PDB file of C-alpha atoms in Angstrom:
ATOM      1  CA  MET A 993      68.987  77.957 105.067  1.00 62.00           C
ATOM      2  CA  PHE A 994      72.681  78.863 106.086  1.00 84.00           C
ATOM      3  CA  LYS A 995      72.789  81.039 103.622  1.00 88.00           C
ATOM      4  CA  SER A 996      70.099  83.742 105.030  1.00 88.00           C
ATOM      5  CA  GLU A 997      71.325  83.708 108.627  1.00 90.00           C
ATOM      6  CA  PHE A 998      74.999  83.775 107.586  1.00 92.00           C
ATOM      7  CA  LEU A 999      73.638  87.252 105.042  1.00 92.00           C
ATOM      8  CA  ASN A1000      72.036  88.299 108.420  1.00 91.00           C
ATOM      9  CA  MET A1001      75.624  87.638 110.328  1.00 93.00           C
ATOM     10  CA  LEU A1002      77.775  90.052 107.177  1.00 95.00           C
ATOM     11  CA  LYS A1003      75.342  93.269 108.847  1.00 94.00           C
ATOM     12  CA  ALA A1004      78.955  93.273 111.511  1.00 93.00           C
ATOM     13  CA  VAL A1005      81.091  93.871 108.217  1.00 96.00           C
ATOM     14  CA  ASP A1006      78.734  96.383 106.675  1.00 96.00           C
ATOM     15  CA  ALA A1007      79.044  98.402 109.864  1.00 95.00           C
ATOM     16  CA  LEU A1008      82.485  98.344 109.923  1.00 95.00           C
ATOM     17  CA  HIS A1009      82.024 100.112 106.212  1.00 96.00           C
ATOM     18  CA  LEU A1010      85.272  98.103 104.823  1.00 96.00           C
ATOM     19  CA  PRO A1011      86.296  99.096 101.428  1.00 96.00           C
ATOM     20  CA  GLN A1012      85.779  97.350  98.346  1.00 94.00           C
ATOM     21  CA  GLY A1013      88.756  95.865  97.554  1.00 97.00           C
ATOM     22  CA  GLY A1014      90.546  95.570 100.410  1.00 97.00           C
ATOM     23  CA  TYR A1015      88.998  92.523 102.675  1.00 97.00           C
ATOM     24  CA  ALA A1016      87.650  88.942 101.501  1.00 98.00           C
ATOM     25  CA  ILE A1017      85.054  86.977 103.568  1.00 97.00           C
ATOM     26  CA  THR A1018      87.190  83.340 104.287  1.00 96.00           C
ATOM     27  CA  GLY A1019      86.926  80.715 106.313  1.00 92.00           C
ATOM     28  CA  SER A1020      83.576  79.006 106.230  1.00 92.00           C
ATOM     29  CA  GLY A1021      81.671  81.861 104.545  1.00 95.00           C
ATOM     30  CA  PRO A1022      82.517  80.341 101.297  1.00 96.00           C
ATOM     31  CA  LEU A1023      80.520  77.155 101.499  1.00 95.00           C
ATOM     32  CA  VAL A1024      78.036  79.032 104.274  1.00 95.00           C
ATOM     33  CA  ILE A1025      77.030  81.719 101.201  1.00 96.00           C
ATOM     34  CA  ARG A1026      76.725  78.321  98.722  1.00 94.00           C
ATOM     35  CA  ASN A1027      73.958  77.037 101.549  1.00 91.00           C
ATOM     36  CA  VAL A1028      76.362  73.939 101.994  1.00 91.00           C
ATOM     37  CA  ARG A1029      77.196  74.463 105.705  1.00 90.00           C
ATOM     38  CA  ALA A1030      76.307  76.926 108.915  1.00 90.00           C
ATOM     39  CA  ALA A1031      78.795  79.000 110.257  1.00 90.00           C
ATOM     40  CA  HIS A1032      78.884  80.383 114.295  1.00 89.00           C
ATOM     41  CA  ASP A1033      81.190  83.410 113.125  1.00 92.00           C
ATOM     42  CA  VAL A1034      82.465  85.871 110.366  1.00 96.00           C
ATOM     43  CA  ASP A1035      86.211  85.256 109.425  1.00 95.00           C
ATOM     44  CA  VAL A1036      87.527  88.288 107.170  1.00 97.00           C
ATOM     45  CA  VAL A1037      90.881  88.493 105.721  1.00 97.00           C
ATOM     46  CA  VAL A1038      92.348  91.941 104.987  1.00 97.00           C
ATOM     47  CA  LYS A1039      94.950  93.889 102.938  1.00 96.00           C
ATOM     48  CA  GLN A1040      97.801  95.082 105.279  1.00 93.00           C
ATOM     49  CA  ALA A1041      97.309  98.399 104.738  1.00 94.00           C
ATOM     50  CA  LEU A1042      93.917  97.592 106.106  1.00 96.00           C
ATOM     51  CA  TRP A1043      95.264  95.786 108.666  1.00 94.00           C
ATOM     52  CA  HIS A1044      97.232  98.669 110.113  1.00 93.00           C
ATOM     53  CA  GLU A1045      93.874 100.809 110.321  1.00 94.00           C
ATOM     54  CA  LEU A1046      91.752  98.705 112.153  1.00 94.00           C
ATOM     55  CA  CYS A1047      94.385  97.974 114.083  1.00 92.00           C
ATOM     56  CA  LYS A1048      94.506 101.888 114.994  1.00 92.00           C
ATOM     57  CA  LYS A1049      90.847 101.696 115.795  1.00 92.00           C
ATOM     58  CA  TYR A1050      90.412  98.118 117.815  1.00 92.00           C
ATOM     59  CA  THR A1051      92.288  96.253 119.803  1.00 86.00           C
ATOM     60  CA  SER A1052      94.101  92.861 118.408  1.00 83.00           C
ATOM     61  CA  TYR A1053      93.934  89.538 120.577  1.00 82.00           C
ATOM     62  CA  ASP A1054      97.020  88.971 118.749  1.00 83.00           C
ATOM     63  CA  GLU A1055      99.524  90.021 116.190  1.00 82.00           C
ATOM     64  CA  HIS A1056      97.238  88.612 113.433  1.00 87.00           C
ATOM     65  CA  HIS A1057      93.856  88.806 114.884  1.00 92.00           C
ATOM     66  CA  ILE A1058      91.182  91.102 115.574  1.00 95.00           C
ATOM     67  CA  LYS A1059      88.077  90.303 117.348  1.00 93.00           C
ATOM     68  CA  ILE A1060      84.284  92.126 117.286  1.00 91.00           C
ATOM     69  CA  GLY A1061      81.507  90.056 118.441  1.00 88.00           C
ATOM     70  CA  ASP A1062      81.101  87.339 115.991  1.00 87.00           C
ATOM     71  CA  LEU A1063      83.749  88.943 113.370  1.00 94.00           C
ATOM     72  CA  GLU A1064      86.960  88.007 113.223  1.00 94.00           C
ATOM     73  CA  ILE A1065      89.456  89.876 111.260  1.00 96.00           C
ATOM     74  CA  TRP A1066      92.673  88.407 109.717  1.00 93.00           C
ATOM     75  CA  GLY A1067      95.714  90.471 108.294  1.00 91.00           C
ATOM     76  CA  ASP A1068      97.323  87.301 107.525  1.00 87.00           C
ATOM     77  CA  PHE A1069      96.616  83.806 106.463  1.00 83.00           C
ATOM     78  CA  LEU A1070      99.117  81.153 106.778  1.00 81.00           C
ATOM     79  CA  ASN A1071     100.247  79.845 103.624  1.00 81.00           C
ATOM     80  CA  LEU A1072      98.424  82.223 101.711  1.00 84.00           C
ATOM     81  CA  THR A1073      99.660  85.503 103.546  1.00 84.00           C
ATOM     82  CA  PRO A1074     102.758  86.028 100.460  1.00 87.00           C
ATOM     83  CA  ARG A1075      99.830  85.984  97.919  1.00 91.00           C
ATOM     84  CA  LEU A1076      97.296  88.050 100.179  1.00 93.00           C
ATOM     85  CA  ASP A1077      96.771  90.636  97.758  1.00 94.00           C
ATOM     86  CA  GLU A1078      96.190  88.185  95.056  1.00 95.00           C
ATOM     87  CA  VAL A1079      93.834  86.372  97.064  1.00 95.00           C
ATOM     88  CA  ILE A1080      92.053  89.381  98.183  1.00 97.00           C
ATOM     89  CA  ASP A1081      91.843  90.885  94.400  1.00 97.00           C
ATOM     90  CA  VAL A1082      90.447  87.186  92.445  1.00 97.00           C
ATOM     91  CA  ALA A1083      87.654  87.135  95.702  1.00 97.00           C
ATOM     92  CA  GLU A1084      84.669  85.792  94.389  1.00 97.00           C
ATOM     93  CA  MET A1085      81.453  88.807  94.677  1.00 97.00           C
ATOM     94  CA  ILE A1086      77.880  87.073  95.878  1.00 96.00           C
ATOM     95  CA  ASP A1087      75.484  88.502  97.413  1.00 95.00           C
ATOM     96  CA  GLY A1088      77.721  92.114  97.457  1.00 95.00           C
ATOM     97  CA  TYR A1089      80.546  90.565  99.422  1.00 97.00           C
ATOM     98  CA  PRO A1090      83.467  89.719  98.449  1.00 98.00           C
ATOM     99  CA  PHE A1091      84.423  85.932  99.411  1.00 98.00           C
ATOM    100  CA  VAL A1092      87.988  84.153  98.785  1.00 97.00           C
ATOM    101  CA  SER A1093      87.559  81.352  95.858  1.00 97.00           C
ATOM    102  CA  LEU A1094      86.935  77.985  96.762  1.00 96.00           C
ATOM    103  CA  GLN A1095      90.837  77.245  94.681  1.00 96.00           C
ATOM    104  CA  ASP A1096      92.279  79.556  97.519  1.00 96.00           C
ATOM    105  CA  THR A1097      89.839  78.483 100.298  1.00 95.00           C
ATOM    106  CA  LEU A1098      91.009  74.488  99.297  1.00 95.00           C
ATOM    107  CA  ARG A1099      94.561  75.803  99.416  1.00 94.00           C
ATOM    108  CA  TRP A1100      93.960  77.101 102.917  1.00 94.00           C
ATOM    109  CA  LYS A1101      92.150  74.037 104.479  1.00 94.00           C
ATOM    110  CA  ALA A1102      94.402  71.892 103.080  1.00 95.00           C
ATOM    111  CA  PHE A1103      97.176  73.252 104.690  1.00 94.00           C
ATOM    112  CA  LEU A1104      95.843  73.759 108.069  1.00 92.00           C
ATOM    113  CA  ASN A1105      94.277  70.120 107.383  1.00 94.00           C
ATOM    114  CA  ARG A1106      92.087  70.092 111.285  1.00 93.00           C
ATOM    115  CA  PRO A1107      89.393  67.581 110.949  1.00 92.00           C
ATOM    116  CA  LYS A1108      86.687  70.107 110.464  1.00 87.00           C
ATOM    117  CA  ASP A1109      88.838  70.912 107.484  1.00 93.00           C
ATOM    118  CA  GLN A1110      88.763  67.168 106.235  1.00 94.00           C
ATOM    119  CA  ALA A1111      84.958  67.482 105.737  1.00 93.00           C
ATOM    120  CA  ASP A1112      85.163  71.008 104.113  1.00 94.00           C
ATOM    121  CA  ILE A1113      87.849  69.600 101.434  1.00 95.00           C
ATOM    122  CA  LEU A1114      86.064  67.109 100.837  1.00 94.00           C
ATOM    123  CA  VAL A1115      82.965  69.647  99.794  1.00 94.00           C
ATOM    124  CA  ILE A1116      84.988  71.376  98.180  1.00 95.00           C
ATOM    125  CA  LYS A1117      86.816  69.095  95.548  1.00 96.00           C
ATOM    126  CA  ARG A1118      82.927  68.072  94.993  1.00 94.00           C
ATOM    127  CA  LEU A1119      82.174  71.887  94.117  1.00 93.00           C
ATOM    128  CA  LEU A1120      85.079  72.078  91.993  1.00 93.00           C
ATOM    129  CA  ASN A1121      84.268  69.041  90.435  1.00 90.00           C
ATOM    130  CA  LEU A1122      88.037  67.122  91.354  1.00 86.00           C
ATOM    131  CA  VAL A1123      85.929  64.459  92.531  1.00 68.00           C
TER     132      VAL A1123
END
């Protein structure tokens, strides 16, 4: 149910022709693709070289984010930024798209720890059999 709508939203990613190995879908995406919850946008994290390339084509709304319709591209990943290349390199391919792993999604959401993240943290822990 959520997944089919999200796959339709991913057409915005396809339209950018991002290189494989240069990006991964993040935010709620790793949960939505597993049909756990809905999403209102698509968050994509990209490696630095791709970030600089995209900044030449699109206007960023701050030094770390580009917004194109319902697509938000991140040039950093907060607490995971030092491992950004590795996070993208170990992304899980699902339905032809790279998704940040549930383990890294858990680390990111635990760092943010917003109310909406707290619900996702419980779901991720269940999916990973940690509770």
